Coordinates of C-alpha atoms in Angstrom, one line a residue:
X1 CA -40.3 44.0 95.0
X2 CA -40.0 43.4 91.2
X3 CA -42.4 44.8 88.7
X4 CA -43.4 42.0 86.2
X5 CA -45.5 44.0 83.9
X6 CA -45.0 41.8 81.0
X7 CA -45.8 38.1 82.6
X8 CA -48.5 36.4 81.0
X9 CA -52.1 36.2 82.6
X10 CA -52.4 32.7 84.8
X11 CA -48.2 32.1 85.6
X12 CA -47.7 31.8 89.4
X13 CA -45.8 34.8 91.4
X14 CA -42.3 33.0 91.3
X15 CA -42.5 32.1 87.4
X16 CA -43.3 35.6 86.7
X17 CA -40.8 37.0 88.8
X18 CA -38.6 34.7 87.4
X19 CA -39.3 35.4 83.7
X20 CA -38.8 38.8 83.7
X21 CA -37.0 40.9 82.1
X22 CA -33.4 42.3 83.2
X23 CA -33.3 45.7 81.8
X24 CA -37.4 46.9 81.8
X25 CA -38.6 47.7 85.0
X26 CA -37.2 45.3 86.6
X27 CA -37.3 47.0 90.2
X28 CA -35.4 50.0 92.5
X29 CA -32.1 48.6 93.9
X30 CA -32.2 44.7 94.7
X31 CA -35.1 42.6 93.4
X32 CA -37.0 39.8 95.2
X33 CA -38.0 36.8 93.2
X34 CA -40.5 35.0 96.3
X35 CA -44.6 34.3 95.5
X36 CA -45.4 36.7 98.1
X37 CA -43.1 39.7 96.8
X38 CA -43.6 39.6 92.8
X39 CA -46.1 41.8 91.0
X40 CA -48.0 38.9 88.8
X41 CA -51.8 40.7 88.5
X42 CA -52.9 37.7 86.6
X43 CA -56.2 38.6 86.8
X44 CA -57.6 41.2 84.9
X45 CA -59.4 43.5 86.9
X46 CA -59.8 46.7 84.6
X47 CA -60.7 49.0 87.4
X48 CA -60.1 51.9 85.5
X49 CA -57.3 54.4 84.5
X50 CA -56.7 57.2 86.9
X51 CA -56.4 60.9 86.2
X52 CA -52.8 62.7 84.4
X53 CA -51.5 62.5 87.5
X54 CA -53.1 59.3 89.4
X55 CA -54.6 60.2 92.5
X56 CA -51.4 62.0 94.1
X57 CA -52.9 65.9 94.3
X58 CA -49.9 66.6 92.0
X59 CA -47.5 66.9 94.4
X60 CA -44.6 65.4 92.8
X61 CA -41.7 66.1 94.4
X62 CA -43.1 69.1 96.3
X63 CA -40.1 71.1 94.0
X64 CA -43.5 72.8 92.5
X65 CA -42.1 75.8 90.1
X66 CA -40.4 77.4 93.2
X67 CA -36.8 76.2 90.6
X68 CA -38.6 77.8 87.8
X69 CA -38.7 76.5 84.3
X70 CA -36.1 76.2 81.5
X71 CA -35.1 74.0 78.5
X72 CA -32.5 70.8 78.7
X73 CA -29.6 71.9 76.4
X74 CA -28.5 75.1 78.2
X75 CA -24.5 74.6 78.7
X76 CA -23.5 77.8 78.2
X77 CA -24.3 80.2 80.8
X78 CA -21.0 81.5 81.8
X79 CA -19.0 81.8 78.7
X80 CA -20.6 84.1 76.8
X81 CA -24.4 83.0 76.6
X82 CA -24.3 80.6 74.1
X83 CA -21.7 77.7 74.4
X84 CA -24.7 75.0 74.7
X85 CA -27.8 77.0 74.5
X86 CA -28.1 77.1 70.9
X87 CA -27.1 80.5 70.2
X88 CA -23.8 79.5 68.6
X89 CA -22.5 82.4 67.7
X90 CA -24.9 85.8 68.4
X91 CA -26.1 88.2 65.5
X92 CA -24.4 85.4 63.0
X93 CA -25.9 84.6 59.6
X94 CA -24.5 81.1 59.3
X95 CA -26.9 80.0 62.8
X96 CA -29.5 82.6 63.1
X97 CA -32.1 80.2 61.7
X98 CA -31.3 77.4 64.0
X99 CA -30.5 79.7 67.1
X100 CA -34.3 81.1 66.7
X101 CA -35.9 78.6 65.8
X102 CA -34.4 75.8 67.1
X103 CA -34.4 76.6 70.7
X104 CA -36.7 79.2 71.6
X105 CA -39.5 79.1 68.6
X106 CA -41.9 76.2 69.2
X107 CA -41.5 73.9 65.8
X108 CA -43.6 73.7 62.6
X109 CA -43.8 70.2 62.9
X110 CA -47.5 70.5 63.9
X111 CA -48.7 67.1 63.4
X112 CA -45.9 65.4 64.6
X113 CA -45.7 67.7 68.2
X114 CA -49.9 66.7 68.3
X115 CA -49.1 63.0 68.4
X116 CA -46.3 63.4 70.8
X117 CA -48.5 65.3 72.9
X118 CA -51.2 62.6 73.0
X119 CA -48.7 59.9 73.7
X120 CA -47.6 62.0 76.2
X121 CA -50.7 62.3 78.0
X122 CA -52.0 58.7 77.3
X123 CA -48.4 57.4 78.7
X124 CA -49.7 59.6 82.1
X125 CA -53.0 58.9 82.7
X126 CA -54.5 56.2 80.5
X127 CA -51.6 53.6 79.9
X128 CA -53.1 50.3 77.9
X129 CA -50.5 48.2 78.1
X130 CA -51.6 45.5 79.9
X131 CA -55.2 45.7 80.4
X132 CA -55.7 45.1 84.1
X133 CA -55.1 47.2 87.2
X134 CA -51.2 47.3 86.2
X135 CA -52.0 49.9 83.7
X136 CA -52.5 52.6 86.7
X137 CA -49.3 51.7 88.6
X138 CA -47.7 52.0 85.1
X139 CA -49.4 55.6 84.8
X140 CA -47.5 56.6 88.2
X141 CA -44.3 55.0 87.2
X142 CA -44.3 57.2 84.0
X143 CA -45.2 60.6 86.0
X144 CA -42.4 59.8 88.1
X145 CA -40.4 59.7 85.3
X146 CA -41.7 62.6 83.6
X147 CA -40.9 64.6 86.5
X148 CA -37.6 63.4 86.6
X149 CA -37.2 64.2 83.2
X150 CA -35.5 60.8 82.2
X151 CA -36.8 57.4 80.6
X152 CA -39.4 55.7 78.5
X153 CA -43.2 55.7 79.1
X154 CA -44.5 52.3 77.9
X155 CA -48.3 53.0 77.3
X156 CA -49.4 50.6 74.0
X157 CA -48.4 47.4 72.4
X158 CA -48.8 48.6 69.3
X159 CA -47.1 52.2 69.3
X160 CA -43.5 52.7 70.6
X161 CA -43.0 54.5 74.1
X162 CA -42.8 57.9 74.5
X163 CA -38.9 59.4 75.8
X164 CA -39.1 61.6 78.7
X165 CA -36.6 63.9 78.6
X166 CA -35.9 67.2 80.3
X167 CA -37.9 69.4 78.3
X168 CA -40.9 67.8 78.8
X169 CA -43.4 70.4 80.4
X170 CA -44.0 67.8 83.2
X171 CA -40.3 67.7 84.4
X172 CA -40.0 69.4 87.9
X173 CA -36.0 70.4 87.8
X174 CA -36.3 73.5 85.8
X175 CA -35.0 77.0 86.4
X176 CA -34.7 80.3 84.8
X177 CA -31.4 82.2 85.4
X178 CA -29.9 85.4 83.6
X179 CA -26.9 86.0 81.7
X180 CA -25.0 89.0 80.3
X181 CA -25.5 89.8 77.1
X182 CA -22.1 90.5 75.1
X183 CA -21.8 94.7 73.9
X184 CA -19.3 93.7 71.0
X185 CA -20.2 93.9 67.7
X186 CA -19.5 92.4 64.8
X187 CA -16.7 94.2 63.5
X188 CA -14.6 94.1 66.3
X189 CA -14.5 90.9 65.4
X190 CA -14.3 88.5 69.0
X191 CA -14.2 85.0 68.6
X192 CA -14.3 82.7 71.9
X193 CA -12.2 79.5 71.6
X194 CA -12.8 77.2 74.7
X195 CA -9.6 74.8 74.9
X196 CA -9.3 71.4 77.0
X197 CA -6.3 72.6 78.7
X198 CA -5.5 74.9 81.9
X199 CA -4.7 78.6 81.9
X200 CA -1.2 78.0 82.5
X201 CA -0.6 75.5 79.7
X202 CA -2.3 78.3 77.4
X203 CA -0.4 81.2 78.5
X204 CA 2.6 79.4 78.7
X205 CA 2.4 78.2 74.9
X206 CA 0.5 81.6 73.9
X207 CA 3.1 82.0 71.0
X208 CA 2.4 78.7 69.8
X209 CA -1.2 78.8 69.8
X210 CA -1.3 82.1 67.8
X211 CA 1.3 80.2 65.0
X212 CA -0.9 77.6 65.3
X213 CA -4.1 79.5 64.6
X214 CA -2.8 81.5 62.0
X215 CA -1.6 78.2 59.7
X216 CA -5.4 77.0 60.9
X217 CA -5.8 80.0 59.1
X218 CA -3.5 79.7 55.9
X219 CA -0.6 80.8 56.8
X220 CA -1.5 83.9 54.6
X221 CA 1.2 87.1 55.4
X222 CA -1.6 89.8 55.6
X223 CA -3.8 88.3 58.2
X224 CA -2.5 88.7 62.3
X225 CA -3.9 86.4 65.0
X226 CA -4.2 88.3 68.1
X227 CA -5.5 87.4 71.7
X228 CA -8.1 89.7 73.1
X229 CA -7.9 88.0 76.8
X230 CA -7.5 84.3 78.5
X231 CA -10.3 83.5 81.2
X232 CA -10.1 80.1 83.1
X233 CA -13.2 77.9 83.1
X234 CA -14.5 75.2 85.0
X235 CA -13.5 72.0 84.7
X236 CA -9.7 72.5 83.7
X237 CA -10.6 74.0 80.5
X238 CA -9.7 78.2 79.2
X239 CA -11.5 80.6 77.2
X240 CA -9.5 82.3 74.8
X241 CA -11.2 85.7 72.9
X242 CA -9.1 86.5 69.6
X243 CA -9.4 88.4 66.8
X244 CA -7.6 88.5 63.1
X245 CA -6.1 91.8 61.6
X246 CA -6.4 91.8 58.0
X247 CA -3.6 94.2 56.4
X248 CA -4.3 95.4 52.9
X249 CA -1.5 96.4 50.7
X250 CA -2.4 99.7 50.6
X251 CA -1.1 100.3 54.0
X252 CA -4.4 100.2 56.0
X253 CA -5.9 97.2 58.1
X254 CA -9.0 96.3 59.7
X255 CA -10.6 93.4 61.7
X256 CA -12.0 90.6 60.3
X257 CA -15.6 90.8 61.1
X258 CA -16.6 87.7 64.0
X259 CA -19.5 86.5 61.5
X260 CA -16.4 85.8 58.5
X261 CA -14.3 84.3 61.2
X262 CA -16.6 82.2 62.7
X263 CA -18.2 81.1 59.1
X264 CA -14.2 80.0 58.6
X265 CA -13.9 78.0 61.9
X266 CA -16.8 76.1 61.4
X267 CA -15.6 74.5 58.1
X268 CA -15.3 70.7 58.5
X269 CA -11.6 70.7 57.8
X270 CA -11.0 73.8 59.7
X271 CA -12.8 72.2 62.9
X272 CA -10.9 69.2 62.7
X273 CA -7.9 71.1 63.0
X274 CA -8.9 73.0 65.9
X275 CA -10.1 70.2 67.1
X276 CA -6.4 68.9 67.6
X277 CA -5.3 71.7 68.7
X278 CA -7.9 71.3 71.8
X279 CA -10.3 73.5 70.9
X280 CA -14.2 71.8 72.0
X281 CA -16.4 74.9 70.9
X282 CA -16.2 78.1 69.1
X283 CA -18.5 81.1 69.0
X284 CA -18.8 84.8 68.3
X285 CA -19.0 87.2 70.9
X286 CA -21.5 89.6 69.5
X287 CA -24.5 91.8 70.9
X288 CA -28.2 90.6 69.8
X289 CA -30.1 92.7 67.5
X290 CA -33.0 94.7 68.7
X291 CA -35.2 91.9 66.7
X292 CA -33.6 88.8 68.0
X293 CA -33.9 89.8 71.4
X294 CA -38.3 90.5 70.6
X295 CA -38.0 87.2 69.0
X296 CA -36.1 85.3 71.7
X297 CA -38.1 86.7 74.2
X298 CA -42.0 86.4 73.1
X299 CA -41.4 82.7 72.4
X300 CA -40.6 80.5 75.8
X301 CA -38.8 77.8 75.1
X302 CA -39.3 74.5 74.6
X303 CA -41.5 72.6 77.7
X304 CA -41.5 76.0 79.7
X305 CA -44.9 77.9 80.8
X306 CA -45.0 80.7 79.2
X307 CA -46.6 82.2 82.5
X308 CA -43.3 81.3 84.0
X309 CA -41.5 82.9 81.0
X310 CA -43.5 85.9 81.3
X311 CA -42.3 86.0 85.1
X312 CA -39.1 85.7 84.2
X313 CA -39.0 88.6 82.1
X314 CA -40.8 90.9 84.6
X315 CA -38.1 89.5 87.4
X316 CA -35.3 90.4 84.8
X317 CA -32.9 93.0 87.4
X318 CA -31.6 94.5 84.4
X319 CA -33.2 93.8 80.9
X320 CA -30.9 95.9 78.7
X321 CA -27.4 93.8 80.2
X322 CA -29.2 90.5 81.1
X323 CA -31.2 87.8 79.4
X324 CA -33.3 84.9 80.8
X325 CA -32.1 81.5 79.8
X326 CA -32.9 78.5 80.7
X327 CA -31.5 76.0 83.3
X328 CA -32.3 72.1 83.5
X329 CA -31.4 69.6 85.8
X330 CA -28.6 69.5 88.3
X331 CA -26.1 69.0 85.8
X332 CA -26.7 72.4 84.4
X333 CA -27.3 73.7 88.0
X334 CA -23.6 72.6 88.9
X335 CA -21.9 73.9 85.9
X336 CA -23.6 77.6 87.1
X337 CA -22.2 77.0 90.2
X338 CA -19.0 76.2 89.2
X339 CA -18.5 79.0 86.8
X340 CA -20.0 81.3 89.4
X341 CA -17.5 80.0 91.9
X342 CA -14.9 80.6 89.2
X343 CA -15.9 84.2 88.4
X344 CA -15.7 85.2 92.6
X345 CA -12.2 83.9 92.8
X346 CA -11.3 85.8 90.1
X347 CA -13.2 89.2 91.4
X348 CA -11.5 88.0 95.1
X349 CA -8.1 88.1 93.4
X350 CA -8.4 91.5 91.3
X351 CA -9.4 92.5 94.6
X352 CA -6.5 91.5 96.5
X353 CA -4.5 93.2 93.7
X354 CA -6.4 96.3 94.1
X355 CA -5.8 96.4 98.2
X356 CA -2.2 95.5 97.8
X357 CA -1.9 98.1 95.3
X358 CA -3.9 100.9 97.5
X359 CA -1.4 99.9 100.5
X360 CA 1.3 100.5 98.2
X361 CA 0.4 103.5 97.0
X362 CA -0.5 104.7 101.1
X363 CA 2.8 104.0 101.9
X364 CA 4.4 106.1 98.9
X365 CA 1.7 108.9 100.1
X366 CA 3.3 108.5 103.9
X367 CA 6.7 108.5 102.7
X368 CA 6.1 111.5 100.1
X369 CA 4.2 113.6 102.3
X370 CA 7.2 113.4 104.8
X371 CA 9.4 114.5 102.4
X372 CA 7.5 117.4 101.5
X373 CA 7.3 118.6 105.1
X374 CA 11.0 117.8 105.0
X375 CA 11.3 120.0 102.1
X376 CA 9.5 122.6 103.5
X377 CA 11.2 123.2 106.5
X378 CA 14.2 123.1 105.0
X379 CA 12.8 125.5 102.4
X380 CA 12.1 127.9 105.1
X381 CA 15.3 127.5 107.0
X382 CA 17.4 128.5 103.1
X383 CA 14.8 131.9 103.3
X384 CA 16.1 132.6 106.5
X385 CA 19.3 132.2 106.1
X386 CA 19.0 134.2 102.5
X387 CA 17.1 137.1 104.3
X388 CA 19.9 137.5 106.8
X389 CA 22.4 137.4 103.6
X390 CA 20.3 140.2 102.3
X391 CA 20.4 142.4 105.4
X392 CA 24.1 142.0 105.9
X393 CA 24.8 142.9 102.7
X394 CA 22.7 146.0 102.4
X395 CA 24.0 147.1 105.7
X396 CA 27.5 146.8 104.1
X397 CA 26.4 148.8 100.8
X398 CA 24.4 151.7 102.6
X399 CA 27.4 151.8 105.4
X400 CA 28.5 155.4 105.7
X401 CA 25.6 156.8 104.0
X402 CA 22.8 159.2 105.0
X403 CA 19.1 158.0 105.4
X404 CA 17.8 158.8 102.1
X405 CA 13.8 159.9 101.4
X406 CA 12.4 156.6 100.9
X407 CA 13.8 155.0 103.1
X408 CA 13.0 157.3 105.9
X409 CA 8.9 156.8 104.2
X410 CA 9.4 153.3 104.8
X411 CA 10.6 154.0 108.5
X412 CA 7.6 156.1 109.2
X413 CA 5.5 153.5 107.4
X414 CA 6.8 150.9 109.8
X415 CA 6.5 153.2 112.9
X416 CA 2.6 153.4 112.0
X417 CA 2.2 149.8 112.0
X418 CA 3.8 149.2 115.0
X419 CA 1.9 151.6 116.3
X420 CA -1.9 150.5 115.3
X421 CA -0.6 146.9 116.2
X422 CA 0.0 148.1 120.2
X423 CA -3.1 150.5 120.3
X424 CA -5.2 148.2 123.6
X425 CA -8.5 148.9 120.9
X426 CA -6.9 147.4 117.7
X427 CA -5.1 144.7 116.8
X428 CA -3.3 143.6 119.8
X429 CA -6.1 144.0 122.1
X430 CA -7.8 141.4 120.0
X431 CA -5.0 139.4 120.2
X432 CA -4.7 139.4 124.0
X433 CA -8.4 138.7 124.5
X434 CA -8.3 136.1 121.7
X435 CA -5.2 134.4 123.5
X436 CA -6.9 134.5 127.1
X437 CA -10.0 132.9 125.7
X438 CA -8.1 130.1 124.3
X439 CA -6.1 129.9 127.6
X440 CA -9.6 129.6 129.7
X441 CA -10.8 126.6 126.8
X442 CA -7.8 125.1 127.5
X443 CA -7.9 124.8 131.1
X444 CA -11.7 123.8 131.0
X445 CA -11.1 121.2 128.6
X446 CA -8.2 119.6 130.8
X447 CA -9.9 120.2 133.9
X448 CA -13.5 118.6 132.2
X449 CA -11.4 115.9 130.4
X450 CA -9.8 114.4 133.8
X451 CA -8.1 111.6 131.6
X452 CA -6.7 108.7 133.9
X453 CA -3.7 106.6 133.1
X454 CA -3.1 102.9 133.5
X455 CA 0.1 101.1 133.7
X456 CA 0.6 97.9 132.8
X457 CA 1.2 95.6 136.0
X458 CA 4.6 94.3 134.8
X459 CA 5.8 97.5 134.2
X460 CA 4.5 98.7 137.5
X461 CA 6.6 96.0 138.9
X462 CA 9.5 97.1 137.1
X463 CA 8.9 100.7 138.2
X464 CA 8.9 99.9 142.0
X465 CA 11.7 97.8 142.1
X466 CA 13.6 100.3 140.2
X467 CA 12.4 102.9 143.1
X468 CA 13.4 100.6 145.9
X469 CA 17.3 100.4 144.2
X470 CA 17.2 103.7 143.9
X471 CA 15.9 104.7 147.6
X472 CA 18.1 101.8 149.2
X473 CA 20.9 103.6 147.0
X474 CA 20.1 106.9 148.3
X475 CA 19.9 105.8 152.2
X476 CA 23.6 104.2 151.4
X477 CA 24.7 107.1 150.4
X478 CA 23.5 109.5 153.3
X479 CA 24.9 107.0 155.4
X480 CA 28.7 107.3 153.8
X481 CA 27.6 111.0 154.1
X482 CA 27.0 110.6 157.9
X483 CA 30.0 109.0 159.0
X484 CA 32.1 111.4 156.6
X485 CA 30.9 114.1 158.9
X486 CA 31.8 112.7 162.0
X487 CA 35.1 111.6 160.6
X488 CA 35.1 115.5 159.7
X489 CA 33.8 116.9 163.6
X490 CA 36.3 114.4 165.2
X491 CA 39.5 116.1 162.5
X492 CA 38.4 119.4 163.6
X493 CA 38.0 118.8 167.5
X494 CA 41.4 117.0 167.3
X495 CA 42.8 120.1 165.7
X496 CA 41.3 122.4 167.8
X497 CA 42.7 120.7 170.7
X498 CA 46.5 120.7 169.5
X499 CA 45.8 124.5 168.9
X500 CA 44.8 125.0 172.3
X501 CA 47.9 123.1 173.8
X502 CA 50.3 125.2 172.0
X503 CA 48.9 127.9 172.7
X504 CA 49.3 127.3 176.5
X505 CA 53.0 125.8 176.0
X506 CA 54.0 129.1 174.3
X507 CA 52.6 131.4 177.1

């Protein structure tokens, strides 16, 4: 079916088809050019325009707000808040103007905004294009593509058509996501670099880069280029955080402060050369102000409710780390995902680093706590054996002498303990009773226990035919045994009988 919007009034269905246009509304997919099929509406019927949204109950898409709302230019989400939202570089001087007002603050323009609104709205409800029934089939068309958030609403000869484009309030594919805010400030002195290249084509020219960036720089001998951290990206690219020491001659150095650095970077001259290095953005990594953040949050911005807004800021999880920003369309949508995805690899592989390092250190606990019970025992076996040195040799030194006083105190002393220790109502008696009720727990708990024992079929195997060897081995041998002792009765009656005839001979 081909929409012929722009045929003249009286042309059959096939000329109309035939005459129009390639490019304008030409159709979805495969267009028909037969009498029946064309769109001609030769006669003007003028039944009327319908409502903003035609007659559909607003359903759109049924996406609703259940996505949210957000602006169209947010590209930034994961590095750092501000790669494509606007923000440039945070708490800067050089973009504070255009990062408040640009993107959040609703514009000045008042007039201007008032005649896009009512081309908006005349483009969705009250088209006058062609002056027949058309005109409300043209109204639908442009609500379907304001809720896409993509092409042109024709809606007047005379006045040029209106581009839909994802900020529109009426687009559909809007959400509201949050973001960390960055804790550095400015004279630390963080600036992000995002380079076309991989991680390991950064890290492995990391000297190269810093020469690189410090002729970007001037090639001047009292300022140091020096990389904060490297974080891979989405999309093959790598965020690089640096920041320039600045050595006076004095002796003393300090950080060049982001805002200076940044201000340098963004020099025409000074991007060019970055940008052959591979560098495609550059921004400050410092925190918001306590009045940019009141600013950036009482205005919404641009085509989002401000009731959504509102509820975005009440849903915040944690309003003094995170931020609402916008999200439009499923380009923006997939570029959050990716980076998320990026970010959980990298937690999954600190992780593993963590675990590998905790089994590490578990095994170095194992193997040290054995040697200290190693130690320990051996430690004990040296005071023996020094304690038995010690006796001998006093007994050598006091050989041949009397027992002197306090020694014979320390005997008595001795004897008393010994003696309080075997008394049945101190000491020992507790002992005894403390042992026989640890030997009556004992025999409860293995006679209440009653643990059974399985063996492993194979094994039990094993175990009989190991029996049966050994029995058949034992039978053999009390068999050799048996006929060993009536070798043994048949040696002794033999004898005996030999005794008996000499005897007789010799009598």
């Amino acid at each position: 079916m081909a929409f012929n919007f722009g045929a003249p009034s009286g042309t059959s269905g096939t000329a109309a088809a035939t005459a129009a246009p390639a490019g304008g509304f030409g159709g979805f997919g495969t267009t028909s050019t037969t009498a029946g099929s064309a769109f001609s509406f030769s006669a003007p019927a003028n039944t009327g325009t319908t409502g903003l949204f035609g007659g559909t109950q607003n359903k759109g898409f049924g996406f609703g707000t259940g996505f949210g709302t957000t602006t169209g230019t947010s590209t930034g989400l994961g590095t750092g808040l501000g790669s494509g939202l606007g923000f440039g570089g945070f708490n800067t001087q050089q973009q504070q103007q255009t990062t408040l007002g640009g993107l959040f603050s609703q514009p000045t323009q008042a007039p201007t905004q008032s005649n896009q609104l009512i081309n908006t709205a005349s483009a969705l409800s009250a088209p006058t294009l062609l002056g027949d029934e058309r005109d409300a089939i043209l109204a639908k068309w442009n609500q379907l593509q304001a809720f896409w958030g993509t092409g042109k609403g024709y809606f007047n000869n005379n006045i040029p058509p209106v581009e839909f484009t994802q900020e529109n309030p009426f687009c559909r594919f809007k959400a509201v996501g949050y973001s960390c805010m960055p804790n550095n400030k400015d004279e630390d002195g963080l600036v992000v670099l995002v380079f076309n290249k991989k991680e390991t084509d950064i890290r492995s020219q990391q000297q190269q880069l810093v020469e690189s960036l410090h002729k970007v720089l001037g090639g001047n001998q009292t300022l140091t280029v020096n990389v904060e951290g490297i974080k891979t990206l989405p999309d093959d690219q790598t965020e690089v955080v640096i920041y320039v020491v600045e050595r006076s001659p004095n002796g003393t150095s300090r950080r060049v402060p982001a805002t200076t650095l940044y201000a340098h970077f963004e020099q025409n001259n000074i991007k060019t050369q970055l940008q052959q290095l591979g560098v495609t953005l550059s921004m400050t990594r410092t925190e918001l102000s306590p009045a940019q953040i009141k600013q950036l949050l009482q205005n919404p911005p641009a085509g989002v409710d401000p009731i959504i807004w509102e509820q975005a800021k009440v849903d915040n999880p944690d309003s003094e780390k995170l931020i609402p920003v916008p999200m439009v369309g499923f380009k923006e949508l997939l570029r959050r995902l990716k980076v998320q995805d990026q970010m959980t690899k990298q937690h999954q592989t600190r992780l593993d680093i963590i675990s590998e390092d905790i089994s590490e250190l578990q095994k170095n606990q194992t193997t040290t706590m054995a040697k200290i019970a190693q130690y320990k025992r051996k430690l004990m076996d040296l005071s023996h054996r020094t304690l038995q040195v010690l006796i001998k040799q006093e007994i050598q030194r006091k050989s041949g002498y009397a027992i002197q006083a306090d020694e014979e105190q320390l005997r008595v002393q001795l004897d008393t303990i010994q003696c309080e220790l075997n008394a049945p109502t101190q000491f020992k008696g507790r002992l005894n009773e403390l042992m026989s009720q640890i030997r009556m727990q004992n025999h409860f708990g293995a006679v209440k226990s009653e643990e059974r024992y399985y063996i492993d079929a194979d094994l039990l195997r094993e175990i009989k035919q190991h029996l049966k060897q050994q029995q058949e081995g034992l039978s053999h041998l009390i068999s050799i045994i048996k006929d060993d002792l009536e070798d043994i009765k048949l040696v002794e009656h033999g004898l005996n009988e030999t005794i008996h005839i000499r005897g007789g001979v010799f009598s």
